[in-house]
Coordinates of N, CA and C in Angstrom, one line a residue:
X55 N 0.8 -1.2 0.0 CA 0.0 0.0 0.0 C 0.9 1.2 0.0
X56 N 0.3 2.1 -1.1 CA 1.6 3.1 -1.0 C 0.8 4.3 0.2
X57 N 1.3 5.0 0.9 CA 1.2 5.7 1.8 C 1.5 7.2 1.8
X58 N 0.5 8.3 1.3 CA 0.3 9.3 1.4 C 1.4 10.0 2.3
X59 N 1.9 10.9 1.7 CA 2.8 12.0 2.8 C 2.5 13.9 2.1
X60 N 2.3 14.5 3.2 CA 1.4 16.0 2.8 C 2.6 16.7 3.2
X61 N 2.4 18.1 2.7 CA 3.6 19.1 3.4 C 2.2 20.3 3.1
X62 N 2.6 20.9 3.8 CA 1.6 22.2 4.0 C 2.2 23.6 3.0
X63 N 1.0 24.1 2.6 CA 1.5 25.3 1.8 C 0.6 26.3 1.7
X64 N 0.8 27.7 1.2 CA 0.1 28.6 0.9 C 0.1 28.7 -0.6
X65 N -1.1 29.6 -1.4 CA -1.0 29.3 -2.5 C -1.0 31.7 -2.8
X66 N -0.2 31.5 -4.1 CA 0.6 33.0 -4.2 C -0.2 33.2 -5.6
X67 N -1.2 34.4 -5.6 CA -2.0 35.1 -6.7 C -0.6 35.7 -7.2
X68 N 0.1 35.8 -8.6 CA 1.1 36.0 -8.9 C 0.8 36.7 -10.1
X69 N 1.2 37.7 -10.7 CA 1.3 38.3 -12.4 C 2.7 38.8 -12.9
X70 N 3.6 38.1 -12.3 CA 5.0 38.1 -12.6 C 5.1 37.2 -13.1
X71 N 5.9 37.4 -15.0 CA 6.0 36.3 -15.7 C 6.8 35.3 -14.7
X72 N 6.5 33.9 -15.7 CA 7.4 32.6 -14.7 C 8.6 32.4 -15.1
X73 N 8.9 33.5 -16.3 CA 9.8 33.2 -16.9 C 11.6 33.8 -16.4
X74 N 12.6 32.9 -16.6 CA 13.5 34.0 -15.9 C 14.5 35.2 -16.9
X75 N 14.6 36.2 -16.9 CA 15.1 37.2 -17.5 C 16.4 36.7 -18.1
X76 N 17.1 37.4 -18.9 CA 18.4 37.3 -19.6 C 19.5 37.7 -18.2
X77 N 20.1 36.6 -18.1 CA 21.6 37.1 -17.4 C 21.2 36.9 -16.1
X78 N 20.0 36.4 -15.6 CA 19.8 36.2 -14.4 C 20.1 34.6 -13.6
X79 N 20.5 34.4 -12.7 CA 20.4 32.9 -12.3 C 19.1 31.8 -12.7
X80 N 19.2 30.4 -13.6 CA 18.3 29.7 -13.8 C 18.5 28.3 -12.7
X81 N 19.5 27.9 -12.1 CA 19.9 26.6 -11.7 C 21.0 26.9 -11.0
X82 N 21.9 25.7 -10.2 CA 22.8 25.4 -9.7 C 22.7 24.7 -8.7
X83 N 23.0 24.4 -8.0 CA 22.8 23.1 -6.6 C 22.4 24.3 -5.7
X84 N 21.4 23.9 -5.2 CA 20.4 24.3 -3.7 C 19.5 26.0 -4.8
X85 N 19.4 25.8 -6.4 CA 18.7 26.7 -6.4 C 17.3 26.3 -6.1
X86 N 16.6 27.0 -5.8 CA 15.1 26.9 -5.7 C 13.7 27.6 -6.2
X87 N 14.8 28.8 -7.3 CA 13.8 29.8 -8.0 C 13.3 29.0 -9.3
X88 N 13.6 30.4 -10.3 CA 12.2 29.6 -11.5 C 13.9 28.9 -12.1
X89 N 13.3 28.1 -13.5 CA 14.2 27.4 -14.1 C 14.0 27.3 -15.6
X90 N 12.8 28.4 -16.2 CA 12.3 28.3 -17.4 C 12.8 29.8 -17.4
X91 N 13.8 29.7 -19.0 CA 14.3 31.3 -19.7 C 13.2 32.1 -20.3
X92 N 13.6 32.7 -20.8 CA 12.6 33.3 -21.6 C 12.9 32.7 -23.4
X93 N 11.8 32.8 -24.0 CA 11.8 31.6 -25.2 C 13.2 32.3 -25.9
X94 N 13.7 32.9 -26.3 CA 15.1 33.3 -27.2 C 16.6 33.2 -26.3
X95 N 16.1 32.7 -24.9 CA 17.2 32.4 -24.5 C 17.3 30.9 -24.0
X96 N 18.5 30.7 -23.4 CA 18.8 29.0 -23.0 C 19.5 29.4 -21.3
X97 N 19.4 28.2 -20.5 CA 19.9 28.3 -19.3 C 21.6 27.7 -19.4
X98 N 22.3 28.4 -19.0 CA 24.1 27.9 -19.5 C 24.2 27.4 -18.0
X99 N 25.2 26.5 -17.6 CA 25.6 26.1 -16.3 C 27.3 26.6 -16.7
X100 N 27.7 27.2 -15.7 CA 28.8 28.0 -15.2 C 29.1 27.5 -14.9
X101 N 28.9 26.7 -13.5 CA 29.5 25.8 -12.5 C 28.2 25.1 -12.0
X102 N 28.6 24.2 -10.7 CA 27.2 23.4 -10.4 C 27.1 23.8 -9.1
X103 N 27.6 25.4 -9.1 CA 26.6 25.9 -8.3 C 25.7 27.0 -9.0
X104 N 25.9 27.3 -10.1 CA 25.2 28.6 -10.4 C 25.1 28.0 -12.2
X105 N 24.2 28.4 -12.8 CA 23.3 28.2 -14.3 C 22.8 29.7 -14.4
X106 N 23.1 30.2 -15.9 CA 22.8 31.8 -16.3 C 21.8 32.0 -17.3
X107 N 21.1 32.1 -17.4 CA 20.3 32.5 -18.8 C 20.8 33.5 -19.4
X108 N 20.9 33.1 -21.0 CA 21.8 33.6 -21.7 C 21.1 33.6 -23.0
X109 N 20.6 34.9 -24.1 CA 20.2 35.2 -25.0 C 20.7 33.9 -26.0
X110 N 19.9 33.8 -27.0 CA 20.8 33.1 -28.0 C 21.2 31.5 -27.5
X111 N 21.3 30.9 -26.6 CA 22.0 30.2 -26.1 C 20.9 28.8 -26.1
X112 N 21.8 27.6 -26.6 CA 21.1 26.1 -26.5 C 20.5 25.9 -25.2
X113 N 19.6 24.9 -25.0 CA 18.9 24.9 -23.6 C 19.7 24.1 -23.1
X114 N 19.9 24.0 -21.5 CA 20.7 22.8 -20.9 C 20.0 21.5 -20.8
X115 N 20.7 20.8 -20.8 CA 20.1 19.4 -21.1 C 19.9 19.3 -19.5
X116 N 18.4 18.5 -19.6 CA 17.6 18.6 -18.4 C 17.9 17.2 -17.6
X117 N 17.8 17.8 -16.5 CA 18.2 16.7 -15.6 C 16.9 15.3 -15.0
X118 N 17.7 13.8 -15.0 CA 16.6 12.9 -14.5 C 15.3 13.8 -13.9
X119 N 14.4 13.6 -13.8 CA 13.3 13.7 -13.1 C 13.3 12.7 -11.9
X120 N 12.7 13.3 -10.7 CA 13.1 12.1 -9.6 C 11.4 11.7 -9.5
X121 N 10.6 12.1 -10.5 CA 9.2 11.6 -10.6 C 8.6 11.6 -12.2
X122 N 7.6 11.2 -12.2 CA 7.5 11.4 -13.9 C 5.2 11.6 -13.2
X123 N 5.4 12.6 -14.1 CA 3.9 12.7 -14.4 C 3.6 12.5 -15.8
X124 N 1.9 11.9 -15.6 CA 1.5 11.4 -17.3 C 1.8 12.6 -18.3
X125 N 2.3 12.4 -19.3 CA 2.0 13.6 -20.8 C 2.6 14.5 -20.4
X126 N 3.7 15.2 -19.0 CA 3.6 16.3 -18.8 C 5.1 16.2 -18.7
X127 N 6.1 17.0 -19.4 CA 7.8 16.9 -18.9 C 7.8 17.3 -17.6
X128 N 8.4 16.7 -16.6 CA 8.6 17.0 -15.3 C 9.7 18.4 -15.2
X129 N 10.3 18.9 -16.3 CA 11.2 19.3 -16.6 C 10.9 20.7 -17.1
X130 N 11.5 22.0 -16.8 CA 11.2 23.4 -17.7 C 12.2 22.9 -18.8
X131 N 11.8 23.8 -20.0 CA 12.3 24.1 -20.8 C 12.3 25.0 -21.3
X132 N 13.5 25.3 -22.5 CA 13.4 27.2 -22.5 C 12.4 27.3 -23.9
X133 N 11.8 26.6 -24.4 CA 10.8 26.2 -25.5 C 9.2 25.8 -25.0
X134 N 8.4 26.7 -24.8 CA 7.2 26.2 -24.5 C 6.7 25.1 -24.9
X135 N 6.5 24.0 -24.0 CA 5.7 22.5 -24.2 C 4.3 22.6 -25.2
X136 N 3.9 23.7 -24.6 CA 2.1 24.0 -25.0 C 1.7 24.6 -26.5
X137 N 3.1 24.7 -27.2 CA 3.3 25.2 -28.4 C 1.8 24.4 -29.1
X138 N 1.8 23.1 -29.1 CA 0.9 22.3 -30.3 C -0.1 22.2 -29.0
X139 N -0.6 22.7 -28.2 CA -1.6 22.2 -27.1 C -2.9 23.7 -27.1
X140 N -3.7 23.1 -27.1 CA -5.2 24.3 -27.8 C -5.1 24.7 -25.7
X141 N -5.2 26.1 -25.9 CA -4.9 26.6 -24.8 C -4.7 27.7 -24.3
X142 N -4.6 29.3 -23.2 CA -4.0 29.9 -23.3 C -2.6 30.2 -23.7
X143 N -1.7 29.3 -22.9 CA -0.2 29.4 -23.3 C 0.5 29.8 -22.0
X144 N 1.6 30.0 -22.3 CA 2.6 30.7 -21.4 C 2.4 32.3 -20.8
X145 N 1.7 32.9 -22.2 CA 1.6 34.0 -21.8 C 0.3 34.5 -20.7
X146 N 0.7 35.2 -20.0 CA -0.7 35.5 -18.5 C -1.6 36.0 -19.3
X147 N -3.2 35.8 -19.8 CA -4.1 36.8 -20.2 C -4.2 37.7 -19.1
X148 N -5.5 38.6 -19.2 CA -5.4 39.6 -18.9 C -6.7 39.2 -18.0
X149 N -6.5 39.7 -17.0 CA -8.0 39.5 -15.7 C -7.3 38.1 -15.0
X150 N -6.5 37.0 -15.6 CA -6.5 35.8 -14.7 C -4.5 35.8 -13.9
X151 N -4.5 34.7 -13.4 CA -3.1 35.0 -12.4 C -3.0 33.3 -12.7
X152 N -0.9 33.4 -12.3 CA -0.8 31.8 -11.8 C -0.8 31.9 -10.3
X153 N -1.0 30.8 -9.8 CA -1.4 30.3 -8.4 C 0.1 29.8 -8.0
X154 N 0.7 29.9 -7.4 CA 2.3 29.6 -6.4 C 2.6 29.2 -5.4
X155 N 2.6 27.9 -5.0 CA 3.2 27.7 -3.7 C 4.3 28.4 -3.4
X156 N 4.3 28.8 -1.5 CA 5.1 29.8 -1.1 C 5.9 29.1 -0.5
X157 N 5.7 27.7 -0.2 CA 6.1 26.9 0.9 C 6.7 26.1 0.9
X158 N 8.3 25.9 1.8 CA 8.9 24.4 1.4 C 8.5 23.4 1.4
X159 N 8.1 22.3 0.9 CA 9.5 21.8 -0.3 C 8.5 21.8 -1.6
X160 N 7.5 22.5 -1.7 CA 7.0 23.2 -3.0 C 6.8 24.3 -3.4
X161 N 7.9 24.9 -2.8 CA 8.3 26.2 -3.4 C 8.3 26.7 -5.0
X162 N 7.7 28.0 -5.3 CA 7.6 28.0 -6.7 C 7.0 26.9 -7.9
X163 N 6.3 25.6 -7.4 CA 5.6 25.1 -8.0 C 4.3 25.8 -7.9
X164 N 3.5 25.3 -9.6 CA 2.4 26.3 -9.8 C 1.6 25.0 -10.0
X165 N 0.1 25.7 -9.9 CA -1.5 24.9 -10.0 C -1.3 24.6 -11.2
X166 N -1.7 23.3 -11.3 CA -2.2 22.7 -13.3 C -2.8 21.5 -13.1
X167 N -3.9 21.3 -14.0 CA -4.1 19.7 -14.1 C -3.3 18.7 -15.1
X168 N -3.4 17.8 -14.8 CA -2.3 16.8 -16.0 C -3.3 15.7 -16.3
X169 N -3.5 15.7 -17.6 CA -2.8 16.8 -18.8 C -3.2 18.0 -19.0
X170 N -2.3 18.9 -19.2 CA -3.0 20.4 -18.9 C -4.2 20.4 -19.7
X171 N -5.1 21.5 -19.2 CA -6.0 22.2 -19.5 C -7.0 20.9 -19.4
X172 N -7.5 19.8 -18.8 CA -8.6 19.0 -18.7 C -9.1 18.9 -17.5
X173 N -9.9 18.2 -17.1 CA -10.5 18.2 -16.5 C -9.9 17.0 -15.3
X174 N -9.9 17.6 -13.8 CA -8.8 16.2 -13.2 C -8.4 16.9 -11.8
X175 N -7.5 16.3 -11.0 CA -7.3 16.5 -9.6 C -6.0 17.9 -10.1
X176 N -6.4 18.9 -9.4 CA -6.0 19.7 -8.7 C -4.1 19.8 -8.3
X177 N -3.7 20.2 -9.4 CA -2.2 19.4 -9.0 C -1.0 20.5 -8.6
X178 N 0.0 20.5 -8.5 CA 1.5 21.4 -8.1 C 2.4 21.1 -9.1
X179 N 3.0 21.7 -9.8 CA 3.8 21.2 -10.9 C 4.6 22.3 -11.3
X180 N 5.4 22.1 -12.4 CA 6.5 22.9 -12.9 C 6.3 23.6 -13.8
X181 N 6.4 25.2 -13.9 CA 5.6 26.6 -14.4 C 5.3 26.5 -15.9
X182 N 5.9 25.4 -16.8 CA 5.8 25.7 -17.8 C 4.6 25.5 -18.2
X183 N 3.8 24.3 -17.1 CA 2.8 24.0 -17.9 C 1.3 24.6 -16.5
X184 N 1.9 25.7 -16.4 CA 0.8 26.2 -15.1 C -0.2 27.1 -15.8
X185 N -1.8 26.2 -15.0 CA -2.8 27.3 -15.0 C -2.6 28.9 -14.8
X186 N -3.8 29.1 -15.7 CA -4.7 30.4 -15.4 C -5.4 30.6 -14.9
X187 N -5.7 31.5 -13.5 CA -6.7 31.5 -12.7 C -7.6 32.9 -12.7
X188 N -8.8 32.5 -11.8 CA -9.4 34.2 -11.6 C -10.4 33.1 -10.6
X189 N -10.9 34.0 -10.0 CA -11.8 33.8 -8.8 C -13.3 35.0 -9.3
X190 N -14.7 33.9 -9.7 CA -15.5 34.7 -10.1 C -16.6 34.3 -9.2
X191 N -17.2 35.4 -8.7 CA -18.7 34.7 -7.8 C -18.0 33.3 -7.2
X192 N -17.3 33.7 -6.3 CA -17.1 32.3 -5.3 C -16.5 31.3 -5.9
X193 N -16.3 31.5 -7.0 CA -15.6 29.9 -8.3 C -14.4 30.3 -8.1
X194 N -13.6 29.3 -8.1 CA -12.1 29.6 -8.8 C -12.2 28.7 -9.8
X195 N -11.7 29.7 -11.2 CA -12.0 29.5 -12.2 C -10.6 29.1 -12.8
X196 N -10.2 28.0 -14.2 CA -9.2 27.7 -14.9 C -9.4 28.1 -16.6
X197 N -8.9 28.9 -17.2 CA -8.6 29.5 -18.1 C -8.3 28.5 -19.7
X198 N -9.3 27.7 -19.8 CA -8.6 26.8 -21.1 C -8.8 26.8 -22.8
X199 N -9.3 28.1 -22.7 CA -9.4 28.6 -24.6 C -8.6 29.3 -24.6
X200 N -7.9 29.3 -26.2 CA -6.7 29.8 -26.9 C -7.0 31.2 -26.5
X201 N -5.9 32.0 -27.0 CA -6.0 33.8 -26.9 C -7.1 33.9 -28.0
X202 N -8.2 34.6 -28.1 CA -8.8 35.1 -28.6 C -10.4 34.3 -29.2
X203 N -10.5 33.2 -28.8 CA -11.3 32.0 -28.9 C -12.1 32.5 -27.9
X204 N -13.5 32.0 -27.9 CA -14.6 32.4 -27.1 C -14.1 31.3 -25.7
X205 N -14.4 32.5 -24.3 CA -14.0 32.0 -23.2 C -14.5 30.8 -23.3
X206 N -13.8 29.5 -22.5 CA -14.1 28.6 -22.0 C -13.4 28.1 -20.6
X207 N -13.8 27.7 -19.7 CA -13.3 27.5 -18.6 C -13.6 25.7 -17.5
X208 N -12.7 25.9 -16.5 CA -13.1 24.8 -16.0 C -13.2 25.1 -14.8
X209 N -14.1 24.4 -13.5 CA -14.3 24.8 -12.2 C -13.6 24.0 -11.3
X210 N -13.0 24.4 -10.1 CA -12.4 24.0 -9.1 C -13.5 23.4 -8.4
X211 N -13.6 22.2 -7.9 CA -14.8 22.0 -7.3 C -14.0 20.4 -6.1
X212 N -14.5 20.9 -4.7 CA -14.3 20.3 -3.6 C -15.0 19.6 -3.1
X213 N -14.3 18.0 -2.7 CA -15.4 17.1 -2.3 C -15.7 17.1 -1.0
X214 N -17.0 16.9 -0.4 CA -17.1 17.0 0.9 C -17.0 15.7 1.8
X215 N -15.8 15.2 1.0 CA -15.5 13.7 1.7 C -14.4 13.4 1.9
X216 N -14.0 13.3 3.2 CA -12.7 13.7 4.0 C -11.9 12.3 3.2
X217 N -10.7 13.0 3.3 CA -9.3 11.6 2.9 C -8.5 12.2 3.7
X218 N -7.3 11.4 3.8 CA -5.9 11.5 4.7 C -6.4 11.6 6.0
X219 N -6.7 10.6 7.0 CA -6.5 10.6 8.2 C -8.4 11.8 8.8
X220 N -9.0 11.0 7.2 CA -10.3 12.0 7.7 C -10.2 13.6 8.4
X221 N -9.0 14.2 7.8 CA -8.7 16.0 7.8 C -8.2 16.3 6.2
X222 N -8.9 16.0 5.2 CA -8.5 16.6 4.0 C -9.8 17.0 3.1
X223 N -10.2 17.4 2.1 CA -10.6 17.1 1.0 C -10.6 17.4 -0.1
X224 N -10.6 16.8 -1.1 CA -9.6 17.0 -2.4 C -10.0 17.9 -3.7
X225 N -9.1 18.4 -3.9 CA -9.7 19.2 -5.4 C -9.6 18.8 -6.7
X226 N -10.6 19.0 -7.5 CA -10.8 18.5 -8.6 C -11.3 19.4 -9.7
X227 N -10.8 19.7 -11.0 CA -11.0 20.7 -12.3 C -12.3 19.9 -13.1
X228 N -13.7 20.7 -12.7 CA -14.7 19.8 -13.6 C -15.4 21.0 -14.6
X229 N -16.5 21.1 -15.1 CA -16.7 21.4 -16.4 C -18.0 22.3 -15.6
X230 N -18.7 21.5 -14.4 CA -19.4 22.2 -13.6 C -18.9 23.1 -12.5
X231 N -19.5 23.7 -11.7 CA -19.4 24.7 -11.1 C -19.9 24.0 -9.8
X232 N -18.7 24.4 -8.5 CA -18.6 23.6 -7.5 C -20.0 24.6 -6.5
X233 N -20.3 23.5 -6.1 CA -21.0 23.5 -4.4 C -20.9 23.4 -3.4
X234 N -18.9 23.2 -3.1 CA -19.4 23.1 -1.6 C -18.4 24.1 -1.3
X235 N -18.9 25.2 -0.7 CA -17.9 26.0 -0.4 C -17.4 27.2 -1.0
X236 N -16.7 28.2 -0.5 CA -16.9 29.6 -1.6 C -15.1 30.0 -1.3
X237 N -14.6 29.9 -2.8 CA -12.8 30.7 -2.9 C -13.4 32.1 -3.1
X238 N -12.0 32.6 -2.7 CA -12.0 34.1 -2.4 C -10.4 34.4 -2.0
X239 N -10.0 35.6 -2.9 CA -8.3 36.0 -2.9 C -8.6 36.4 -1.4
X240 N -7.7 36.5 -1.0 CA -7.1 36.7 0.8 C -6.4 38.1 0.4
X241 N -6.3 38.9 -0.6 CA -4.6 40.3 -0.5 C -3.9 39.2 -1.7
X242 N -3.1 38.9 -1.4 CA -2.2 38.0 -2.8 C -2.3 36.3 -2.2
X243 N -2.7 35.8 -1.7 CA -3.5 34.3 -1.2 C -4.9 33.7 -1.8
X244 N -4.8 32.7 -2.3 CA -6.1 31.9 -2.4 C -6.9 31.2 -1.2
X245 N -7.8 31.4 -1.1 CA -8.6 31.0 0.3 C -9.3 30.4 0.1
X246 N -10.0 29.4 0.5 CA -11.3 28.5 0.2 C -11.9 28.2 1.7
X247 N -13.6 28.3 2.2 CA -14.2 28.4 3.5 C -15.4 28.0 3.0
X248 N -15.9 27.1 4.1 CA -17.6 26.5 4.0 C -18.1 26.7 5.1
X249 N -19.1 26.8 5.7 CA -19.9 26.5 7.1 C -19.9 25.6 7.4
X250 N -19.1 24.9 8.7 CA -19.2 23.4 9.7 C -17.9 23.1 9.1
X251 N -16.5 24.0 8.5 CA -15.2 23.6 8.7 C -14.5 24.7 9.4
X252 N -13.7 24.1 10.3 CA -12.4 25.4 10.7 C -11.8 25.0 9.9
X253 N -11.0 26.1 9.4 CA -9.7 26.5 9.2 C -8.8 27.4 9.9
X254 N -7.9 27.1 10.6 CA -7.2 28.0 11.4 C -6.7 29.3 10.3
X255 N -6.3 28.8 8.9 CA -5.5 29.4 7.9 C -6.5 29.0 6.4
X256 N -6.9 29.7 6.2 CA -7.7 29.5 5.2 C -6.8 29.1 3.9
X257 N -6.1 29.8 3.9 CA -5.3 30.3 2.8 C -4.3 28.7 2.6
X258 N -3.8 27.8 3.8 CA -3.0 26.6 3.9 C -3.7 25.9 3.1
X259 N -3.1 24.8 2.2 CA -3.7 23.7 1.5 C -2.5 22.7 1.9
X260 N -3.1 21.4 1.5 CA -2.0 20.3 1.7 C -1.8 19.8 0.1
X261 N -0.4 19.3 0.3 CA 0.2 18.7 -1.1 C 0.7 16.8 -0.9
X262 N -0.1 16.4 -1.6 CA 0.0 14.9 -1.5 C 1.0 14.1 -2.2
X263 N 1.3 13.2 -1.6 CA 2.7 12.8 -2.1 C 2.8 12.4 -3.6
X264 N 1.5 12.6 -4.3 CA 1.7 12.9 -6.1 C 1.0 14.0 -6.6
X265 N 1.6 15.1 -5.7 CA 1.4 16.5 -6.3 C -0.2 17.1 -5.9
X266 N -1.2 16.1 -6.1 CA -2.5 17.0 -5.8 C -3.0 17.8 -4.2
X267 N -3.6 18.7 -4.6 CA -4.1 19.5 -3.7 C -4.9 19.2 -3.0
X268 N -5.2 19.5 -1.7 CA -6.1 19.1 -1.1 C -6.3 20.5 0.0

């Protein structure tokens, strides 16, 4: 029986590209920022403590994954994955945000379902392939038509049936529009609250030992 392990996190309303700038640090041993260039640049390794994004430059050859999710590279690249995928993209529309863990050891992983843009458990993953969000009438909403394609969206929606030690319950991207319970930004935090649950911290979610949210 494989056995569930959580780490606690906050989730970061964000409109700062995920991308990292020219000449800035991308990698090196104990980095923990972003790891995706911007598309005309490549991440160089210096030494193995420090990797540079550098205009012009080949991407670095990506390292083992110490997990693999379905259809999705565990891995940034300096070449958008979503190129051939019907979708917003990389780039932030306008009104929606990516969502960010603040918290170790899922620091700077972002909200996505896998395979992006469908319908599916609520996940943490690596920025290339991270949701678009917005919070409308109590929905937290996911962003899955191209730029300029008539909106289409998917709903965050929470089961009211506890897992992990009967203190959890899980989230899931469906096509309807959730009932139990009402999100709402906190200032730059995602919050989710029902009647007959405490939350000491509204804004805390747990991260299950294959990435989904709870």
């Amino acid at each position: 029986m494989r056995h569930s392990t959580t780490a606690l996190l906050a989730l970061l309303a964000s409109t700062v590209s995920a991308a990292v700038s020219d000449w800035q640090q991308c990698g090196g041993s104990n980095w923990s920022g972003e790891t995706a260039c911007d598309s005309n640049s490549g991440c160089v390794k210096i030494n193995d403590y420090y990797s540079q994004c550098q205009p012009g430059a080949a991407p670095a050859p990506a390292p083992k994954p110490s997990s693999t999710l379905s259809t999705i590279p565990s891995t940034p690249t300096t070449t958008s994955p979503l190129a051939s995928t019907v979708g917003p993209g990389r780039t932030l529309q306008s009104g929606y945000y990516w969502i960010r863990a603040v918290a170790a050891p899922n620091f700077h992983k972002y909200m996505q379902t896998s395979p992006i843009y469908t319908t599916g458990p609520a996940l943490l993953g690596a920025s290339p392939t991270a949701g678009q969000f917005q919070v409308v009438d109590g929905q937290l909403v996911q962003l899955i038509s191209s730029p300029g394609a008539p909106t289409k969206l998917l709903y965050a929606n929470v089961s009211d049936k506890r897992v992990i030690n009967d203190m959890s319950l899980a989230v899931t991207f469906s096509e309807t529009k959730n009932t139990y319970g009402v999100f709402k930004w906190g200032g730059d935090d995602l919050q989710w609250s029902v009647e007959g649950v405490q939350r000491p911290n509204r804004s805390a979610w747990l991260c299950g030992s294959d990435d989904s949210l709870l």
